[in-house]
Every structure is written in structure tokens, then in C-alpha cells.
Amino acid sequence: MTRLVVDSICDLPELLIKKYNIAVLPLFVTIGDESYRDRVDITLEEVYEKMRSGIVPMTSQISSEEAEKTFRGILDDGDDLIYLSFSSGLSGTYQLAKIILDDIRPDYPDRRMEAVDSEAGSMGIGIQALQAARWMAQNRDYDFILQGIYEMIPNTRHVFTLESLSWLAKGGRITPPAGYIGDKLQIKPILDFPDKYLHVAGIVRGRKTAFKTLINMMNKDLADCPGQLIGIAHADDREAAETIEKMVHEALPDAKTFIHPIGCVLGSHLGIGGVGILFFSKLVDGYDLMDEDF
């Protein structure tokens, strides 16, 4: 059997993580002088509550000790494993896991193990992970699963917008005057995720225009495969996510959607009110996410 390991950047409902026995390695969130394991020592709701009070959390990557313990536990059970990491352009988790697996590989000559850079975040990893986990549950061949993951990666699309530039200013990513002026002018950045990094694809005036821009970008990228599962991620703004969901269904009647909050680590960087659409521009052979129950 093959087990899937992800880190806590992967945004999927807890029900599905348990259903498919996915192992999750927590990143760390630091608030003041205290560091917490994401999803273990602190909840998403607690982090967003701190953010709403004006606190800017800091984040850091997975623990090497916990990663090795998790990997060895799976291998000791006689299973193979695939670790699907947060984008290497934004975190060192992939490189760290690769080093650990290379170190322990001689201890398990009969087991297969691989660290894979998802080149994604949030539900971008989530839809990759869910498809891989479904294949694992179907006892698909290890090579089939690994090849399928590598084929999904370049076709994973993220399109995001932010409610406010003030959070980017608080985090030092833009100057405070730029954040202030941008908010006064109702400037909304449009973000995508090419080549492992978050990228500003454009700026627009007003949230309604921002949402329409996301839908237009989605339509352009998945013109050949409208019947798929589309993730809608939000940073503590369910209402915005539901608005986007309605617009997705109007544009793509054959699509299936699910909404999930953006986790603590990415939420800490994007700020309250971010919302995005996650999907594939091309469907891999064996794609069956339309069959998943939520």
C-alpha cells in the first residue's frame, strides 16, 4: 500500500484527510514569543482571531524530527510513501523532506519513498492530494500514482484576490503608504501562482471587478475541461467564497465545487479577506474527483 504525506499548507476538509488516512506534517505559526504547530497546538479560528486584532503571525517550516518520525512510522508499517510538499519557491519543506528521505532510504531497501514539490499551496495542493489519495485507496500502482502527480503539477492553477492591501503593508511586503493609498482607491491585486511563486498578475478597482477577473481567468485556463471539481479558498470570508462559488456555477454549470478556508500559514501572509479559485487547466488520465462526496 502507498501512504500520502502532506504538510499543513494543504487545505482539505478534515473529513477527507481522515477518510484517506493522509498524514499531515505541521508547519509552525509564531505569535509573540510563542510558537505553535499548525492545526495541532492552535486552530485556524484562533489564528484569524489574532489577525483581526492586528497581530501579524510569523511562520516557519516543518520539524525535521517530526517529519522523520512520520516517515519512519509509515515505512515501519510496511507501506510505501509519497510526500507532497508546499511549493519549494515559498518554503524549504520540500528540500528538507528530500534530505530526510535520502538519509533513511538505506534502512528500508524494500520500500519506495519520494518527496514531490507540488509547486502549489492551499487547495492547489489539496486537489492534487485528494486525487492522489483516491488512487492510493484504489490500490493503484506506485508508478501510476507518482506519474499522475507529476502530470497534475504543471496544470494546477491558482487565481486569488485580496480584500485589502493593508495586510501586505503590515507584513512588510509593501510600504504602509502604498497599502493606505491602495485601500483608499479600492485597488485589488490579482494573484496567480506560476513557477512556484505567488505573482501579481494585475490590479483592478473594486471587489466586484476583482471577482469577475478571477472568473475570466478561470474560464480561459480550463476551456477544454469544464466538468471538474473546483476548490474555492477563503481567508476568513465565507460570504466572499459563496459569491465566487455562485459565479463559478453560472460560468460552468457542469463543474462541482467545494469551499474551504485558507490555512493558518498562507492566511498569515495573505491577510483577512483573501479568496481564490483552484482548478486544473488539463485533466490527468484517471481523474475522478467528480465522484468525491463532501
mmCIF file of C-alpha atoms in Angstrom:
data_model
loop_
_atom_site.group_PDB
_atom_site.id
_atom_site.type_symbol
_atom_site.label_atom_id
_atom_site.label_comp_id
_atom_site.label_asym_id
_atom_site.label_seq_id
_atom_site.Cartn_x
_atom_site.Cartn_y
_atom_site.Cartn_z
ATOM 1 C CA MET A 1 0.000 0.000 0.000
ATOM 2 C CA THR A 2 1.079 3.606 -0.585
ATOM 3 C CA ARG A 3 0.503 6.339 2.013
ATOM 4 C CA LEU A 4 0.280 10.034 1.246
ATOM 5 C CA VAL A 5 2.008 12.640 3.411
ATOM 6 C CA VAL A 6 1.345 16.377 3.053
ATOM 7 C CA ASP A 7 2.194 19.425 5.133
ATOM 8 C CA SER A 8 -0.334 21.686 6.797
ATOM 9 C CA ILE A 9 -0.348 24.114 3.856
ATOM 10 C CA CYS A 10 -2.550 21.545 2.106
ATOM 11 C CA ASP A 11 -6.142 22.728 2.522
ATOM 12 C CA LEU A 12 -8.627 19.857 2.587
ATOM 13 C CA PRO A 13 -11.596 19.139 4.855
ATOM 14 C CA GLU A 14 -10.557 17.148 7.922
ATOM 15 C CA LEU A 15 -13.153 14.547 6.967
ATOM 16 C CA LEU A 16 -11.250 13.741 3.762
ATOM 17 C CA ILE A 17 -7.864 13.721 5.498
ATOM 18 C CA LYS A 18 -9.200 11.086 7.878
ATOM 19 C CA LYS A 19 -11.107 9.189 5.176
ATOM 20 C CA TYR A 20 -7.942 8.672 3.128
ATOM 21 C CA ASN A 21 -5.564 8.326 6.092
ATOM 22 C CA ILE A 22 -3.407 11.232 4.919
ATOM 23 C CA ALA A 23 -0.521 12.087 7.249
ATOM 24 C CA VAL A 24 -0.069 15.830 7.862
ATOM 25 C CA LEU A 25 3.215 17.470 8.901
ATOM 26 C CA PRO A 26 2.547 20.775 10.668
ATOM 27 C CA LEU A 27 4.383 23.976 9.868
ATOM 28 C CA PHE A 28 4.816 26.464 12.713
ATOM 29 C CA VAL A 29 2.963 29.686 13.474
ATOM 30 C CA THR A 30 4.620 32.141 15.868
ATOM 31 C CA ILE A 31 2.532 34.728 17.722
ATOM 32 C CA GLY A 32 4.555 36.938 20.017
ATOM 33 C CA ASP A 33 7.055 34.720 21.833
ATOM 34 C CA GLU A 34 5.055 31.502 21.384
ATOM 35 C CA SER A 35 5.378 29.027 18.507
ATOM 36 C CA TYR A 36 2.541 26.643 17.702
ATOM 37 C CA ARG A 37 2.261 23.620 15.455
ATOM 38 C CA ASP A 38 -0.275 24.480 12.789
ATOM 39 C CA ARG A 39 -3.572 22.567 13.327
ATOM 40 C CA VAL A 40 -2.108 20.806 16.378
ATOM 41 C CA ASP A 41 -1.421 23.416 19.069
ATOM 42 C CA ILE A 42 -3.525 26.211 17.569
ATOM 43 C CA THR A 43 -6.654 26.303 15.458
ATOM 44 C CA LEU A 44 -7.313 28.268 12.324
ATOM 45 C CA GLU A 45 -10.027 30.213 14.131
ATOM 46 C CA GLU A 46 -7.590 31.249 16.858
ATOM 47 C CA VAL A 47 -5.056 32.493 14.311
ATOM 48 C CA TYR A 48 -7.633 34.543 12.413
ATOM 49 C CA GLU A 49 -8.898 35.981 15.697
ATOM 50 C CA LYS A 50 -5.357 37.174 16.487
ATOM 51 C CA MET A 51 -5.031 38.616 12.989
ATOM 52 C CA ARG A 52 -8.307 40.535 13.337
ATOM 53 C CA SER A 53 -6.856 42.137 16.464
ATOM 54 C CA GLY A 54 -3.931 43.418 14.368
ATOM 55 C CA ILE A 55 -1.305 40.786 15.206
ATOM 56 C CA VAL A 56 0.905 39.642 12.319
ATOM 57 C CA PRO A 57 1.880 35.979 12.866
ATOM 58 C CA MET A 58 5.244 34.659 11.710
ATOM 59 C CA THR A 59 5.597 31.218 10.123
ATOM 60 C CA SER A 60 8.293 28.571 9.715
ATOM 61 C CA GLN A 61 8.667 25.163 8.118
ATOM 62 C CA ILE A 62 8.107 21.627 9.376
ATOM 63 C CA SER A 63 10.195 19.979 12.111
ATOM 64 C CA SER A 64 12.834 17.607 10.760
ATOM 65 C CA GLU A 65 12.379 15.343 13.789
ATOM 66 C CA GLU A 66 8.615 15.095 13.328
ATOM 67 C CA ALA A 67 8.991 14.523 9.590
ATOM 68 C CA GLU A 68 11.467 11.680 10.100
ATOM 69 C CA LYS A 69 9.268 10.113 12.785
ATOM 70 C CA THR A 70 6.242 10.242 10.469
ATOM 71 C CA PHE A 71 8.138 8.812 7.511
ATOM 72 C CA ARG A 72 9.675 6.003 9.549
ATOM 73 C CA GLY A 73 6.310 5.141 11.095
ATOM 74 C CA ILE A 74 4.760 4.617 7.673
ATOM 75 C CA LEU A 75 7.738 2.649 6.358
ATOM 76 C CA ASP A 76 7.900 0.503 9.518
ATOM 77 C CA ASP A 77 4.265 -0.445 8.867
ATOM 78 C CA GLY A 78 5.364 -1.904 5.544
ATOM 79 C CA ASP A 79 3.887 0.850 3.367
ATOM 80 C CA ASP A 80 5.471 2.946 0.634
ATOM 81 C CA LEU A 81 5.040 6.725 0.796
ATOM 82 C CA ILE A 82 4.832 9.883 -1.273
ATOM 83 C CA TYR A 83 5.315 13.269 0.398
ATOM 84 C CA LEU A 84 3.620 16.118 -1.467
ATOM 85 C CA SER A 85 5.150 19.361 -0.247
ATOM 86 C CA PHE A 86 4.305 23.058 -0.202
ATOM 87 C CA SER A 87 5.859 24.909 -3.155
ATOM 88 C CA SER A 88 9.650 24.990 -2.906
ATOM 89 C CA GLY A 89 9.514 28.584 -4.109
ATOM 90 C CA LEU A 90 7.903 29.639 -0.825
ATOM 91 C CA SER A 91 9.225 27.145 1.725
ATOM 92 C CA GLY A 92 12.120 24.804 2.416
ATOM 93 C CA THR A 93 9.868 21.873 3.342
ATOM 94 C CA TYR A 94 10.491 20.022 0.067
ATOM 95 C CA GLN A 95 14.283 20.186 0.333
ATOM 96 C CA LEU A 96 14.178 19.210 3.994
ATOM 97 C CA ALA A 97 11.970 16.189 3.337
ATOM 98 C CA LYS A 98 14.110 15.114 0.401
ATOM 99 C CA ILE A 99 17.228 15.163 2.597
ATOM 100 C CA ILE A 100 15.480 13.139 5.315
ATOM 101 C CA LEU A 101 14.211 10.517 2.871
ATOM 102 C CA ASP A 102 17.646 10.191 1.270
ATOM 103 C CA ASP A 103 19.148 9.675 4.744
ATOM 104 C CA ILE A 104 16.715 6.958 5.805
ATOM 105 C CA ARG A 105 16.373 5.217 2.423
ATOM 106 C CA PRO A 106 19.187 2.692 3.113
ATOM 107 C CA ASP A 107 17.268 1.497 6.203
ATOM 108 C CA TYR A 108 14.291 0.474 4.035
ATOM 109 C CA PRO A 109 15.667 -1.194 0.883
ATOM 110 C CA ASP A 110 12.304 -2.801 0.083
ATOM 111 C CA ARG A 111 10.218 0.344 0.450
ATOM 112 C CA ARG A 112 9.569 3.119 -2.060
ATOM 113 C CA MET A 113 9.583 6.739 -0.934
ATOM 114 C CA GLU A 114 9.531 10.037 -2.786
ATOM 115 C CA ALA A 115 9.340 13.750 -1.959
ATOM 116 C CA VAL A 116 7.456 15.719 -4.613
ATOM 117 C CA ASP A 117 7.351 19.507 -4.940
ATOM 118 C CA SER A 118 3.679 20.361 -5.557
ATOM 119 C CA GLU A 119 4.695 23.840 -6.792
ATOM 120 C CA ALA A 120 1.391 24.839 -5.174
ATOM 121 C CA GLY A 121 -0.299 25.942 -1.981
ATOM 122 C CA SER A 122 -3.665 25.877 -0.230
ATOM 123 C CA MET A 123 -6.278 23.912 -2.177
ATOM 124 C CA GLY A 124 -3.913 23.765 -5.137
ATOM 125 C CA ILE A 125 -2.097 21.105 -3.118
ATOM 126 C CA GLY A 126 -5.484 19.971 -1.847
ATOM 127 C CA ILE A 127 -6.861 18.921 -5.232
ATOM 128 C CA GLN A 128 -3.580 17.225 -6.136
ATOM 129 C CA ALA A 129 -3.520 15.397 -2.806
ATOM 130 C CA LEU A 130 -7.163 14.347 -2.994
ATOM 131 C CA GLN A 131 -6.708 12.788 -6.421
ATOM 132 C CA ALA A 132 -3.517 11.011 -5.343
ATOM 133 C CA ALA A 133 -5.196 9.745 -2.155
ATOM 134 C CA ARG A 134 -8.121 8.373 -4.148
ATOM 135 C CA TRP A 135 -5.708 6.457 -6.376
ATOM 136 C CA MET A 136 -3.971 5.093 -3.294
ATOM 137 C CA ALA A 137 -7.305 3.945 -1.866
ATOM 138 C CA GLN A 138 -7.921 2.143 -5.168
ATOM 139 C CA ASN A 139 -4.551 0.356 -4.768
ATOM 140 C CA ARG A 140 -3.205 1.844 -7.966
ATOM 141 C CA ASP A 141 0.410 1.079 -8.842
ATOM 142 C CA TYR A 142 3.030 3.333 -7.205
ATOM 143 C CA ASP A 143 4.426 4.431 -10.576
ATOM 144 C CA PHE A 144 0.935 5.274 -11.864
ATOM 145 C CA ILE A 145 0.288 7.475 -8.814
ATOM 146 C CA LEU A 146 3.675 9.198 -8.955
ATOM 147 C CA GLN A 147 3.413 9.858 -12.694
ATOM 148 C CA GLY A 148 -0.124 11.186 -12.224
ATOM 149 C CA ILE A 149 1.054 13.622 -9.551
ATOM 150 C CA TYR A 150 3.856 14.899 -11.784
ATOM 151 C CA GLU A 151 1.345 15.407 -14.601
ATOM 152 C CA MET A 152 -1.060 17.322 -12.338
ATOM 153 C CA ILE A 153 1.568 19.760 -11.057
ATOM 154 C CA PRO A 154 2.101 21.919 -14.197
ATOM 155 C CA ASN A 155 -1.651 22.002 -14.810
ATOM 156 C CA THR A 156 -2.631 23.217 -11.326
ATOM 157 C CA ARG A 157 -3.987 26.757 -11.380
ATOM 158 C CA HIS A 158 -4.468 29.259 -8.546
ATOM 159 C CA VAL A 159 -6.135 32.643 -9.072
ATOM 160 C CA PHE A 160 -6.570 34.868 -5.992
ATOM 161 C CA THR A 161 -7.547 38.350 -4.969
ATOM 162 C CA LEU A 162 -7.090 40.177 -1.659
ATOM 163 C CA GLU A 163 -9.662 42.322 0.125
ATOM 164 C CA SER A 164 -7.108 44.772 1.477
ATOM 165 C CA LEU A 165 -3.530 45.832 0.826
ATOM 166 C CA SER A 166 -3.123 46.822 4.472
ATOM 167 C CA TRP A 167 -2.143 43.305 5.478
ATOM 168 C CA LEU A 168 0.669 43.217 2.918
ATOM 169 C CA ALA A 169 1.849 46.504 4.430
ATOM 170 C CA LYS A 170 1.703 45.085 7.970
ATOM 171 C CA GLY A 171 3.779 42.132 6.860
ATOM 172 C CA GLY A 172 6.363 44.383 5.222
ATOM 173 C CA ARG A 173 5.598 43.192 1.677
ATOM 174 C CA ILE A 174 4.640 46.691 0.515
ATOM 175 C CA THR A 175 5.138 50.093 2.136
ATOM 176 C CA PRO A 176 2.458 51.366 4.544
ATOM 177 C CA PRO A 177 1.709 54.414 2.322
ATOM 178 C CA ALA A 178 1.177 52.113 -0.667
ATOM 179 C CA GLY A 179 -1.193 49.977 1.370
ATOM 180 C CA TYR A 180 -3.112 53.016 2.621
ATOM 181 C CA ILE A 181 -3.453 54.614 -0.796
ATOM 182 C CA GLY A 182 -4.354 51.298 -2.425
ATOM 183 C CA ASP A 183 -7.178 50.704 0.028
ATOM 184 C CA LYS A 184 -8.484 54.262 -0.370
ATOM 185 C CA LEU A 185 -8.624 53.726 -4.142
ATOM 186 C CA GLN A 186 -10.223 50.274 -3.736
ATOM 187 C CA ILE A 187 -7.248 48.666 -5.500
ATOM 188 C CA LYS A 188 -7.456 44.858 -5.529
ATOM 189 C CA PRO A 189 -4.427 42.797 -6.559
ATOM 190 C CA ILE A 190 -4.973 39.738 -8.741
ATOM 191 C CA LEU A 191 -2.566 36.942 -7.831
ATOM 192 C CA ASP A 192 -1.612 33.726 -9.572
ATOM 193 C CA PHE A 193 0.995 31.066 -8.844
ATOM 194 C CA PRO A 194 3.292 30.428 -11.831
ATOM 195 C CA ASP A 195 6.693 28.788 -11.423
ATOM 196 C CA LYS A 196 6.334 28.040 -7.699
ATOM 197 C CA TYR A 197 5.882 31.674 -6.603
ATOM 198 C CA LEU A 198 2.963 33.985 -5.862
ATOM 199 C CA HIS A 199 2.833 36.583 -8.599
ATOM 200 C CA VAL A 200 0.817 39.775 -9.034
ATOM 201 C CA ALA A 201 -0.927 39.198 -12.372
ATOM 202 C CA GLY A 202 -2.645 42.591 -12.310
ATOM 203 C CA ILE A 203 -4.581 45.143 -10.298
ATOM 204 C CA VAL A 204 -8.206 46.233 -10.634
ATOM 205 C CA ARG A 205 -10.556 48.705 -8.977
ATOM 206 C CA GLY A 206 -13.255 47.260 -6.724
ATOM 207 C CA ARG A 207 -14.032 43.799 -5.426
ATOM 208 C CA LYS A 208 -16.800 43.085 -7.921
ATOM 209 C CA THR A 209 -14.353 43.658 -10.765
ATOM 210 C CA ALA A 210 -11.770 41.500 -8.980
ATOM 211 C CA PHE A 211 -14.213 38.598 -8.745
ATOM 212 C CA LYS A 212 -15.140 38.917 -12.427
ATOM 213 C CA THR A 213 -11.442 38.936 -13.297
ATOM 214 C CA LEU A 214 -10.905 35.674 -11.407
ATOM 215 C CA ILE A 215 -13.795 34.051 -13.256
ATOM 216 C CA ASN A 216 -12.454 35.248 -16.613
ATOM 217 C CA MET A 217 -9.012 33.849 -15.802
ATOM 218 C CA MET A 218 -10.568 30.540 -14.773
ATOM 219 C CA ASN A 219 -12.649 30.313 -17.958
ATOM 220 C CA LYS A 220 -9.613 30.979 -20.106
ATOM 221 C CA ASP A 221 -7.484 28.311 -18.401
ATOM 222 C CA LEU A 222 -10.000 25.430 -18.295
ATOM 223 C CA ALA A 223 -11.879 25.901 -21.535
ATOM 224 C CA ASP A 224 -11.279 22.270 -22.532
ATOM 225 C CA CYS A 225 -12.253 20.664 -19.214
ATOM 226 C CA PRO A 226 -15.180 22.489 -17.550
ATOM 227 C CA GLY A 227 -16.533 19.366 -15.847
ATOM 228 C CA GLN A 228 -14.227 19.134 -12.862
ATOM 229 C CA LEU A 229 -14.004 19.691 -9.110
ATOM 230 C CA ILE A 230 -13.078 23.303 -8.379
ATOM 231 C CA GLY A 231 -11.816 24.470 -4.994
ATOM 232 C CA ILE A 232 -12.714 27.866 -3.565
ATOM 233 C CA ALA A 233 -10.430 29.045 -0.774
ATOM 234 C CA HIS A 234 -11.013 31.985 1.539
ATOM 235 C CA ALA A 235 -9.216 33.738 4.392
ATOM 236 C CA ASP A 236 -11.981 34.041 6.987
ATOM 237 C CA ASP A 237 -14.541 35.359 4.475
ATOM 238 C CA ARG A 238 -17.114 32.651 3.789
ATOM 239 C CA GLU A 239 -19.508 35.155 2.232
ATOM 240 C CA ALA A 240 -16.977 36.097 -0.451
ATOM 241 C CA ALA A 241 -16.313 32.408 -1.141
ATOM 242 C CA GLU A 242 -20.031 31.742 -1.588
ATOM 243 C CA THR A 243 -20.284 34.671 -4.005
ATOM 244 C CA ILE A 244 -17.410 33.227 -6.037
ATOM 245 C CA GLU A 245 -18.993 29.767 -5.900
ATOM 246 C CA LYS A 246 -22.231 31.112 -7.391
ATOM 247 C CA MET A 247 -20.277 32.835 -10.166
ATOM 248 C CA VAL A 248 -18.360 29.608 -10.903
ATOM 249 C CA HIS A 249 -21.596 27.655 -11.289
ATOM 250 C CA GLU A 250 -23.053 30.337 -13.554
ATOM 251 C CA ALA A 251 -19.973 30.158 -15.773
ATOM 252 C CA LEU A 252 -19.514 26.380 -15.568
ATOM 253 C CA PRO A 253 -22.798 24.522 -14.967
ATOM 254 C CA ASP A 254 -21.037 21.138 -15.209
ATOM 255 C CA ALA A 255 -18.474 21.926 -12.515
ATOM 256 C CA LYS A 256 -18.564 20.694 -8.924
ATOM 257 C CA THR A 257 -17.278 22.976 -6.162
ATOM 258 C CA PHE A 258 -16.196 22.881 -2.562
ATOM 259 C CA ILE A 259 -15.301 25.718 -0.207
ATOM 260 C CA HIS A 260 -12.559 25.572 2.416
ATOM 261 C CA PRO A 261 -10.737 28.213 4.469
ATOM 262 C CA ILE A 262 -7.121 29.043 3.697
ATOM 263 C CA GLY A 263 -4.951 27.598 6.454
ATOM 264 C CA CYS A 264 -3.014 29.422 9.151
ATOM 265 C CA VAL A 265 0.316 29.734 7.345
ATOM 266 C CA LEU A 266 -0.813 31.117 3.990
ATOM 267 C CA GLY A 267 -3.600 33.078 5.696
ATOM 268 C CA SER A 268 -0.971 34.796 7.833
ATOM 269 C CA HIS A 269 0.715 36.092 4.671
ATOM 270 C CA LEU A 270 -2.351 36.915 2.557
ATOM 271 C CA GLY A 271 -4.411 38.549 5.294
ATOM 272 C CA ILE A 272 -8.100 38.533 6.163
ATOM 273 C CA GLY A 273 -10.441 38.506 3.179
ATOM 274 C CA GLY A 274 -8.345 36.783 0.536
ATOM 275 C CA VAL A 275 -10.318 34.484 -1.785
ATOM 276 C CA GLY A 276 -9.249 32.262 -4.661
ATOM 277 C CA ILE A 277 -10.199 29.595 -7.191
ATOM 278 C CA LEU A 278 -8.153 26.388 -7.552
ATOM 279 C CA PHE A 279 -8.512 24.050 -10.540
ATOM 280 C CA PHE A 280 -6.759 22.076 -13.277
ATOM 281 C CA SER A 281 -6.177 23.502 -16.763
ATOM 282 C CA LYS A 282 -5.914 19.933 -18.052
ATOM 283 C CA LEU A 283 -7.218 16.708 -16.526
ATOM 284 C CA VAL A 284 -4.847 13.836 -15.951
ATOM 285 C CA ASP A 285 -5.649 10.270 -17.039
ATOM 286 C CA GLY A 286 -7.531 8.582 -14.208
ATOM 287 C CA TYR A 287 -9.063 11.848 -12.939
ATOM 288 C CA ASP A 288 -12.148 11.040 -10.880
ATOM 289 C CA LEU A 289 -12.626 13.906 -8.406
ATOM 290 C CA MET A 290 -16.163 14.463 -9.665
ATOM 291 C CA ASP A 291 -17.016 11.207 -7.852
ATOM 292 C CA GLU A 292 -15.872 12.506 -4.453
ATOM 293 C CA ASP A 293 -18.501 13.116 -1.766
ATOM 294 C CA PHE A 294 -18.278 16.131 0.546
#
